[in-house]
XYZ file of N, CA and C in Angstrom:
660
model
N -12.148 10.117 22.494
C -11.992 11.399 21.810
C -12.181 11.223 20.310
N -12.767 12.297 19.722
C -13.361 12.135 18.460
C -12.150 13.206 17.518
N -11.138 12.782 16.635
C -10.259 13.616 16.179
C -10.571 13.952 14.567
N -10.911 15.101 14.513
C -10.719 15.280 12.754
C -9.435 16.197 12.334
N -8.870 15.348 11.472
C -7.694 15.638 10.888
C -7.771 16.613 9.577
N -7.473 17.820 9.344
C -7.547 18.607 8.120
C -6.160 18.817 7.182
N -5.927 18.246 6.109
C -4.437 18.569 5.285
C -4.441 17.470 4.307
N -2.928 17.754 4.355
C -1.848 16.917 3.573
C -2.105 15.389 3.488
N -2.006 15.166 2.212
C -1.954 13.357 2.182
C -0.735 13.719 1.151
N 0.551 13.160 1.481
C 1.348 13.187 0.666
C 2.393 12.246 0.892
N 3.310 11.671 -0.237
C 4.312 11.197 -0.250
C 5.581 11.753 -0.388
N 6.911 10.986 0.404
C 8.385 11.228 0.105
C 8.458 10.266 -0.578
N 8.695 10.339 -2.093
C 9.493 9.893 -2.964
C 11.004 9.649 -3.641
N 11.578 8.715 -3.317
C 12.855 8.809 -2.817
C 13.341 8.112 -3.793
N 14.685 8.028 -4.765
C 15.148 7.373 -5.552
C 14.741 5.383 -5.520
N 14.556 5.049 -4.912
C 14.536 3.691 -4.156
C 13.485 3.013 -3.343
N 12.701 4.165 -3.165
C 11.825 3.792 -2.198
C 10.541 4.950 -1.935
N 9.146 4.778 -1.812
C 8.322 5.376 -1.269
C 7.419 5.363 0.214
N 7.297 6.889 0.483
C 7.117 6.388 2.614
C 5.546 7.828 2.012
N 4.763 6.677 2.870
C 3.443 8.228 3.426
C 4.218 9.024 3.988
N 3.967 10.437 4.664
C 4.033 11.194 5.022
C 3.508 12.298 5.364
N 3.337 13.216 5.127
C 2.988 15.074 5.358
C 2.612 15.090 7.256
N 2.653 16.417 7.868
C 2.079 16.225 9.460
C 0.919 15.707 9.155
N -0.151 16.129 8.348
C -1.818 15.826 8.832
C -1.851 14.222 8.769
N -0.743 13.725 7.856
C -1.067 12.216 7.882
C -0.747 11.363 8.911
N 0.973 12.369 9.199
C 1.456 11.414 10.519
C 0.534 11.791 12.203
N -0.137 12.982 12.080
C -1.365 12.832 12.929
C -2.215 12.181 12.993
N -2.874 11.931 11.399
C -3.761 11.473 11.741
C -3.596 9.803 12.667
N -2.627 9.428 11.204
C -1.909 7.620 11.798
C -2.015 7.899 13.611
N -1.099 8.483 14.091
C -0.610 8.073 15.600
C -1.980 8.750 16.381
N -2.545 9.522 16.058
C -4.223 9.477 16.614
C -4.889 8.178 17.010
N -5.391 7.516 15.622
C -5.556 6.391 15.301
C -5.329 5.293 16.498
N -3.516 5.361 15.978
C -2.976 4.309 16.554
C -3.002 4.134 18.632
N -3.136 5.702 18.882
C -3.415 5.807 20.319
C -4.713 5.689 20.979
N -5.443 5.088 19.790
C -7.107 4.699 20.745
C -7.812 5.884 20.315
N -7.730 6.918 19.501
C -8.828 8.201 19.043
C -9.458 7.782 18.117
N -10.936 8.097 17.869
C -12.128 8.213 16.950
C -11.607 9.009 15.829
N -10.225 8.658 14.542
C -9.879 9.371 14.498
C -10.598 9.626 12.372
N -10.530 11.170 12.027
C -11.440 10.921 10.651
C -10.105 11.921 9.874
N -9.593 11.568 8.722
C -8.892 12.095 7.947
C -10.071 13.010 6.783
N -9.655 14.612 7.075
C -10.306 15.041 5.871
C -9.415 15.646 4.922
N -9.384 15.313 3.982
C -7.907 15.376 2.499
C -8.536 15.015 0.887
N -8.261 15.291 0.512
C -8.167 14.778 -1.163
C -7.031 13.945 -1.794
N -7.023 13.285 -2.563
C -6.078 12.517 -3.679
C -6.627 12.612 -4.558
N -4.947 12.134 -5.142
C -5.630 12.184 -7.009
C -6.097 10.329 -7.178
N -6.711 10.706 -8.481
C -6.704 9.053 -9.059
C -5.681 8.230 -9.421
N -4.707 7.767 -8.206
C -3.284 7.526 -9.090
C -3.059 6.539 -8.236
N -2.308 6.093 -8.060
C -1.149 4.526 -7.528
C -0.931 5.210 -6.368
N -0.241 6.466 -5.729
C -0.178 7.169 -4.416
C -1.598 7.280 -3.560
N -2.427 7.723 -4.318
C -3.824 7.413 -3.668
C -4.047 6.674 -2.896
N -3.948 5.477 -4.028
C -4.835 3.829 -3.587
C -3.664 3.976 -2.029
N -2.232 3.826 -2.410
C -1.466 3.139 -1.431
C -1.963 4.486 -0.198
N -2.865 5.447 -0.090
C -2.779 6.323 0.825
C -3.479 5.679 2.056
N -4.679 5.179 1.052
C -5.907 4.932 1.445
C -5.893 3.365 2.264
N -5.172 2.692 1.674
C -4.435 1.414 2.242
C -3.427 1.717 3.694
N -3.073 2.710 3.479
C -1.918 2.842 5.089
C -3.593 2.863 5.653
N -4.442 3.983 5.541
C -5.073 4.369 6.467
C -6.065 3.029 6.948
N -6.392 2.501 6.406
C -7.024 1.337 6.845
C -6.660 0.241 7.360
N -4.948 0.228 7.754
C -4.278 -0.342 8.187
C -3.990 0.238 9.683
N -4.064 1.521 9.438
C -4.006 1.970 10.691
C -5.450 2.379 11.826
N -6.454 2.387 10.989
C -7.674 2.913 11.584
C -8.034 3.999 11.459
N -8.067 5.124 10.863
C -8.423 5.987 10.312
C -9.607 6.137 9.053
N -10.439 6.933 9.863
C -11.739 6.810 9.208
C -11.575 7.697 7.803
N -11.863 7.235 6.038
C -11.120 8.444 5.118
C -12.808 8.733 4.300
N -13.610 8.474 5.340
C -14.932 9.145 4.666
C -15.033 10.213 3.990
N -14.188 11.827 4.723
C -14.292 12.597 4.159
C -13.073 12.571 3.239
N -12.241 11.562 2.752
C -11.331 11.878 1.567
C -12.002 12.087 0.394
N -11.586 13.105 -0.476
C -12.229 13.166 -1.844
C -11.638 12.417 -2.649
N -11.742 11.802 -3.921
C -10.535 11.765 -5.332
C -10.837 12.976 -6.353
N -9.802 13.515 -6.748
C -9.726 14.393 -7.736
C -9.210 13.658 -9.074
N -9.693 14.453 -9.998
C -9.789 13.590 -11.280
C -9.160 14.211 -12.460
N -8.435 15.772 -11.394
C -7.913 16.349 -12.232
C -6.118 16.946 -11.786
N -6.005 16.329 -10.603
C -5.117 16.713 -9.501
C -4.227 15.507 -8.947
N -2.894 15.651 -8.889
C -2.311 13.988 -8.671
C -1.999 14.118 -6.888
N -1.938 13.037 -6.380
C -1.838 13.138 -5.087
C -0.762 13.728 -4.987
N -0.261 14.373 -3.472
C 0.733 14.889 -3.254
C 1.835 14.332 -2.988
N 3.303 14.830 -3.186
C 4.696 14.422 -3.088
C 5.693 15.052 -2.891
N 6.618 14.467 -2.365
C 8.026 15.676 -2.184
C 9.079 14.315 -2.896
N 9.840 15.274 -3.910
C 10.775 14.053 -4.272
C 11.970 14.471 -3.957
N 12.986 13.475 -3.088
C 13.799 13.258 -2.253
C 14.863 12.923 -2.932
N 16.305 13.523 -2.944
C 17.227 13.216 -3.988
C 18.653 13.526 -3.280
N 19.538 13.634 -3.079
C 20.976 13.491 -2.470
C 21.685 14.600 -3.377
N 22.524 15.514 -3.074
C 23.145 16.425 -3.516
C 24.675 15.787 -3.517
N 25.614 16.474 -4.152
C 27.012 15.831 -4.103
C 27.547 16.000 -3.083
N 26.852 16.844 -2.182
C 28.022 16.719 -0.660
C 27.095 15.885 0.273
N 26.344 14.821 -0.044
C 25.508 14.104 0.531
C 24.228 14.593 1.220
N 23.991 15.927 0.925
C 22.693 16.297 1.559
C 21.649 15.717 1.004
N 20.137 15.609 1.790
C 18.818 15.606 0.682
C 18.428 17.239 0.553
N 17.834 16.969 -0.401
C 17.099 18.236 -1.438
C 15.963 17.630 -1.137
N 14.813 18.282 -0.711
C 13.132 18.595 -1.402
C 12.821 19.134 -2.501
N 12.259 18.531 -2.902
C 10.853 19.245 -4.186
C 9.740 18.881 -3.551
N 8.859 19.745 -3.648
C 7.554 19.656 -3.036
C 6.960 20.191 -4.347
N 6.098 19.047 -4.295
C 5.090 19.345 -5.950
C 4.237 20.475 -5.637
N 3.927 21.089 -6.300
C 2.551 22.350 -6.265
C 1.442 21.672 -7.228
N 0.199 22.181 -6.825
C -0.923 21.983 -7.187
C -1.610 21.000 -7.588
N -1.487 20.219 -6.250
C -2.036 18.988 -6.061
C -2.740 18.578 -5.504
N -3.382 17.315 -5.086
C -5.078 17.218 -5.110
C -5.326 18.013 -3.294
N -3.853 17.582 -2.551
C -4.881 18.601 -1.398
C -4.735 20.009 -1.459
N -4.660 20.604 -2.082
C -4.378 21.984 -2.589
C -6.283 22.272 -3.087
N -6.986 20.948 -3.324
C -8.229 21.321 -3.838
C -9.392 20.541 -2.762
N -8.986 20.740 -1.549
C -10.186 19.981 -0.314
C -11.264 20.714 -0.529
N -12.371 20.235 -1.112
C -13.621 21.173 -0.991
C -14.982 20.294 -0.665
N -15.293 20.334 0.389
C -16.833 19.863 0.519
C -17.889 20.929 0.558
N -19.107 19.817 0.204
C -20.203 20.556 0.050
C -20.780 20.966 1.140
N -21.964 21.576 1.539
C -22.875 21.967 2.304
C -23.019 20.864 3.698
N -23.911 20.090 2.878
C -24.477 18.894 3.404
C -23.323 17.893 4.158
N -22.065 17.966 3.750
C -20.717 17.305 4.405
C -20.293 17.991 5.407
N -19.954 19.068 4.935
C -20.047 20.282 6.006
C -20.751 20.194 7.465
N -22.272 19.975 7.346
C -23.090 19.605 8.245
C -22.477 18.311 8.728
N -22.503 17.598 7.916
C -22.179 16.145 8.802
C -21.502 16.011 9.617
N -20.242 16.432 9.066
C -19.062 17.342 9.955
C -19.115 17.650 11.370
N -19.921 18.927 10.775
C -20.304 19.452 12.390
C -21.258 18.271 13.409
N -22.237 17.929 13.053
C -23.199 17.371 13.517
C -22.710 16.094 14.315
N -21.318 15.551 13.745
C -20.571 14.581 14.171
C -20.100 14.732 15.731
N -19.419 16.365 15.968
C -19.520 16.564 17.432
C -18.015 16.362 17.572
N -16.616 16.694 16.676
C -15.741 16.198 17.188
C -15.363 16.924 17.840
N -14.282 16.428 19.115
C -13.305 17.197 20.280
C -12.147 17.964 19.610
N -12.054 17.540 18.494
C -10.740 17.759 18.167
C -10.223 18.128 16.848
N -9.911 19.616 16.112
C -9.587 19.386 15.201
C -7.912 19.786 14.768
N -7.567 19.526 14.056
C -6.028 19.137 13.611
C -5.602 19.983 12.462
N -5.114 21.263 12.073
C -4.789 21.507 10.352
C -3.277 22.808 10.717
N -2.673 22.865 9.801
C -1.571 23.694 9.588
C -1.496 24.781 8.585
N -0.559 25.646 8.419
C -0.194 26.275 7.949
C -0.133 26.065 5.963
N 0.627 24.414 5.686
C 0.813 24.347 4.500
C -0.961 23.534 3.845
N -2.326 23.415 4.854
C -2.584 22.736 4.528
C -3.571 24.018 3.562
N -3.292 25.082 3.707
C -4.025 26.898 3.093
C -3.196 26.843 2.343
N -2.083 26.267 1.643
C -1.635 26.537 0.506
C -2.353 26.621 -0.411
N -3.318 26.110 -0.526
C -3.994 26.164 -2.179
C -5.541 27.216 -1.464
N -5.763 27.368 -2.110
C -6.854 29.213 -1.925
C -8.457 27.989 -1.868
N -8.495 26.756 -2.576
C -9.552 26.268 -2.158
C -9.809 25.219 -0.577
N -8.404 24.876 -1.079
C -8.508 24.257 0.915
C -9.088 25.128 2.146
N -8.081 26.104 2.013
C -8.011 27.429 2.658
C -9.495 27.428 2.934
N -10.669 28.054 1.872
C -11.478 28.434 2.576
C -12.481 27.206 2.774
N -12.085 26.010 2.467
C -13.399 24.785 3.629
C -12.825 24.495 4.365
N -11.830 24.725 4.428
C -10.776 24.564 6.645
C -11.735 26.354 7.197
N -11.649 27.715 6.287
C -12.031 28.570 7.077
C -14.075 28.132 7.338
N -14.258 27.378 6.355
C -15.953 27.097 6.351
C -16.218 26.306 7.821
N -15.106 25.270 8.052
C -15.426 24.281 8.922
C -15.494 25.110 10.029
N -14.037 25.532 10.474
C -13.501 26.557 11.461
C -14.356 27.440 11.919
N -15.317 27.936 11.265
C -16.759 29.103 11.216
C -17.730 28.033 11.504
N -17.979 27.037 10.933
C -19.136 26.272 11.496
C -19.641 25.439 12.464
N -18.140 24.956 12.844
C -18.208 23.963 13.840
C -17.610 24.246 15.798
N -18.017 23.818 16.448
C -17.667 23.812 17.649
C -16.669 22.812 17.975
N -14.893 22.962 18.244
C -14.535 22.185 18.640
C -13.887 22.168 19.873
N -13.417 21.445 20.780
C -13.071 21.914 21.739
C -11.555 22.267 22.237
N -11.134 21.850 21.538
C -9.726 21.823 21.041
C -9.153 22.346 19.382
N -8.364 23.440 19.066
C -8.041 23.052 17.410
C -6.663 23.937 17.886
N -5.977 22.625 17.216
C -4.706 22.801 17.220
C -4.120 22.919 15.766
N -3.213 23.903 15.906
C -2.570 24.639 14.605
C -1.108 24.331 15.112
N -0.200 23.785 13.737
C 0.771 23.428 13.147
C 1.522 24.299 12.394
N 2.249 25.005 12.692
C 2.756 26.444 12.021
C 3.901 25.737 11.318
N 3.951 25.432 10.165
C 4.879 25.213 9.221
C 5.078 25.731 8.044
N 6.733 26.546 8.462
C 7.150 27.790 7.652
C 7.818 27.094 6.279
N 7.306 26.359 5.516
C 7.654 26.236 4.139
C 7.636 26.912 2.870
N 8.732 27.227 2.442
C 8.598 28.064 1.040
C 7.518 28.055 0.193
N 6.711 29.255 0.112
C 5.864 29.329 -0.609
C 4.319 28.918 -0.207
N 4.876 28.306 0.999
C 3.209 27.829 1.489
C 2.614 28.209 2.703
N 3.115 29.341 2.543
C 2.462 30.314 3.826
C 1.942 32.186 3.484
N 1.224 32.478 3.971
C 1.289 34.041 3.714
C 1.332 34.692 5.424
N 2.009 36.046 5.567
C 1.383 36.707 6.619
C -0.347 36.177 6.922
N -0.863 36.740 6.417
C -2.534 36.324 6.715
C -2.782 35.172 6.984
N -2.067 34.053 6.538
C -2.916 32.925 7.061
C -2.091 32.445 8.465
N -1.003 32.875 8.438
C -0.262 32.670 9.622
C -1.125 33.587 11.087
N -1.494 34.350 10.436
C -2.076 35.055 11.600
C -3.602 34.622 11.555
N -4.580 34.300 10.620
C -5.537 33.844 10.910
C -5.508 32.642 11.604
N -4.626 31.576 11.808
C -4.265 30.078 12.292
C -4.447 30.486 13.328
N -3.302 31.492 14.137
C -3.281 31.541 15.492
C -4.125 31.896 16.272
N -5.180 32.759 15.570
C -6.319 33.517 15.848
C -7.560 32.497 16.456
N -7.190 31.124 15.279
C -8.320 30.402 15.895
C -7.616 29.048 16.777
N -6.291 29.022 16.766
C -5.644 27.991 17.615
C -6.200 28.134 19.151
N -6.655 27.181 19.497
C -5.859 26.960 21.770
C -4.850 25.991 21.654
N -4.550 25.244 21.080
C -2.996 24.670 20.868
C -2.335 25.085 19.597
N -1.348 25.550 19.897
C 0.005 25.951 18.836
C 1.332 24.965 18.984
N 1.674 24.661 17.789
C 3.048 23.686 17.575
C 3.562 24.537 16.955
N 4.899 25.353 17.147
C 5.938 25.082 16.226
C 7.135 25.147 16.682
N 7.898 25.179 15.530
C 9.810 24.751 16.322
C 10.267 26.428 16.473
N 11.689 26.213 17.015
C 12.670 27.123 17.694
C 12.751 28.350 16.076
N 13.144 27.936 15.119
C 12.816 28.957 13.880
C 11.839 29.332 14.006
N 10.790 28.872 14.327
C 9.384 29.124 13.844
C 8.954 30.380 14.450
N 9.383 29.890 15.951
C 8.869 31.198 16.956
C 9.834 31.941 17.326
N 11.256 32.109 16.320
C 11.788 33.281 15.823
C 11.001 33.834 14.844
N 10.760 33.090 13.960
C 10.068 33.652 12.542
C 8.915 34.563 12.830
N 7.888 33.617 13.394
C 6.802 34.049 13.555
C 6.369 36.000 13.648
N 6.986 35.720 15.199
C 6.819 36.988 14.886
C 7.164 38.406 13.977
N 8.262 37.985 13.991
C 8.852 39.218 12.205
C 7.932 39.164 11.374
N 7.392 38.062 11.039
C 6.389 37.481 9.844
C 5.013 38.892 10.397
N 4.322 38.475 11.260
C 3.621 39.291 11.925
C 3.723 40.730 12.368
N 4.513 40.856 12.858
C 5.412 42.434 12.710
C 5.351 42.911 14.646
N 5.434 41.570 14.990
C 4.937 42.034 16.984
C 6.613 42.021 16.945
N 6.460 42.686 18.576
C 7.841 42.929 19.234
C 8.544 41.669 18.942
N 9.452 41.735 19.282
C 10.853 40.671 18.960
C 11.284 40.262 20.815
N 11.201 39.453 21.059
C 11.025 39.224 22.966
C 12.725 38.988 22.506
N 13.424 38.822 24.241
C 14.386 38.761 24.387
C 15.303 36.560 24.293
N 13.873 36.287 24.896
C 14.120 34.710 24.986
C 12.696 33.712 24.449
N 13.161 32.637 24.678
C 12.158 31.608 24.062
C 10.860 31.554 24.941
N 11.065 31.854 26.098
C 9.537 31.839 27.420
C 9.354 32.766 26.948
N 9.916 34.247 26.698
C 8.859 35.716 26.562
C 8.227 35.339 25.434
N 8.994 35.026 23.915
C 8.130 34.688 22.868
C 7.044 33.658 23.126
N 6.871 32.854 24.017
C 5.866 31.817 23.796
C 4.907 32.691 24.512
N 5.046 33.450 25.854
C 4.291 33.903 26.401
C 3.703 35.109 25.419
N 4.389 36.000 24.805
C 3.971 36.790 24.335
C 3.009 36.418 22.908
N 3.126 35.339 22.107
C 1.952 35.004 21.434
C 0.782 34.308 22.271
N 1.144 33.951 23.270
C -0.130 32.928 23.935
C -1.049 34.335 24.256
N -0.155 35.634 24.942
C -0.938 36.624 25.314
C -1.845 37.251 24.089
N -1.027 37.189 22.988
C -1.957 38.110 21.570
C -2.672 37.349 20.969
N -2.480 36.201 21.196
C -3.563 35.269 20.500
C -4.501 34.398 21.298
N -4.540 34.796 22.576
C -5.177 33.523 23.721
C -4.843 31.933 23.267
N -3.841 31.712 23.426
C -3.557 30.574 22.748
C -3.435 29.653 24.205
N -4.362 28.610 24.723
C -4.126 27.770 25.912
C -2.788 26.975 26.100
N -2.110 26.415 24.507
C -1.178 25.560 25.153
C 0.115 25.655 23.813
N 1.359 26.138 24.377
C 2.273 26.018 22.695
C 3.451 25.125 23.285
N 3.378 23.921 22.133
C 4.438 22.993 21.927
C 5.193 23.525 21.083
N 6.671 23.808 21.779
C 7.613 23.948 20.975
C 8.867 22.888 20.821
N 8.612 22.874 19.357
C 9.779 21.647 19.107
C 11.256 22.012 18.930
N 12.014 21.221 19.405
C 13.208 21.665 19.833
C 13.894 20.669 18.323
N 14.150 21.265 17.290
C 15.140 20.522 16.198
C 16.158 19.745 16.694
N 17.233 20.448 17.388
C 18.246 19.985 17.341
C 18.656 18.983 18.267
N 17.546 18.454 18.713
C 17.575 17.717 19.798
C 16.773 16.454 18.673
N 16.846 16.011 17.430
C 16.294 15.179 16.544
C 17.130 14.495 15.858
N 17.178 13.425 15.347
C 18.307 12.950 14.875
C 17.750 12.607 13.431
């Protein structure tokens, strides 16, 4: 199976310590790592997070042909910090290099021409208005046989519209027990009584073939 991965290259930055992260990365990695043809398409900045991005991925097998570097944009991060009653806090940086995924024409083609089974992108990966539309360029150009959408309801990095354009082009849908409460309010469809009517009832409005729902509280 031939997997192209669309998003996030980002880090948790943690008083002590730094870990890769974002979904598109931890997809892409365990793709990879399960025997898939697998191709990361993302941006970084020119920075020390970069290099070390680009280093997991070649450690793991992940093809980063289509990674860009931006020269004006720092790679992405969430910095991780402990509150006084021991919680963590997020910060999630804004306007950062995957906030600016843009290929050309001719990549575009390659893209397609490549033939993959499989493509991979979410909700936060339309945060930035230029990602957005070369995930909608690819999405319009290419045949895949599978594209699975990642509905992740993060502050600020979602709109009605793109939540509903995702599902529109999903046959696999992921999201958790909030999510597919959320979802629909977000959208403005009926409100079902239980967790099967809601799954059924977006699979019905969106032809959606298959929805993984993640169960939080069952996570440690």
């Amino acid at each position: 199976m031939k997997a192209l991965i669309f998003g996030t290259i980002l880090f948790d930055v943690y008083p002590d310590e730094v870990l890769i992260g974002g979904c598109s990365t931890n997809v892409a990695s365990h793709c990879a790592l399960l025997g898939a043809e697998t191709t990361h398409l993302s941006r970084i900045g020119r920075d020390d997070l970069g290099q070390l991005a680009l280093k997991h991925f070649a450690a793991v097998g992940v093809d980063t042909s289509f990674v860009t570097v931006d020269d004006e944009h720092a790679t992405g991060r969430v910095d991780v910090s402990v509150n006084e009653f021991g919680q963590p806090e997020y910060v999630l940086a804004t306007e950062t290099a995957y906030d600016y995924i843009h290929l050309d024409a001719d990549r575009i083609a390659a893209i397609v021409a490549a033939g993959y089974d499989f493509i991979y992108f979410g909700t936060v990966d339309q945060r930035g208005a230029v990602s957005a539309a070369t995930l909608r360029r690819l999405l319009d150009t290419g045949r895949f046989r599978h594209v699975f959408c990642d509905i992740n309801l993060r502050e600020n990095c979602y709109t009605r519209e793109s939540v509903e354009y995702s599902l529109r082009q999903a046959t696999i849908l992921k999201l958790n027990e909030d999510e597919l409460r959320d979802v629909p309010a977000i959208l403005g469809l009926p409100a079902a009584d239980d967790e099967a009517a809601r799954v059924g009832a977006l699979q019905s409005a969106f032809d959606i073939d298959l929805v993984i729902l993640f169960n939080v509280s069952e996570c440690s």
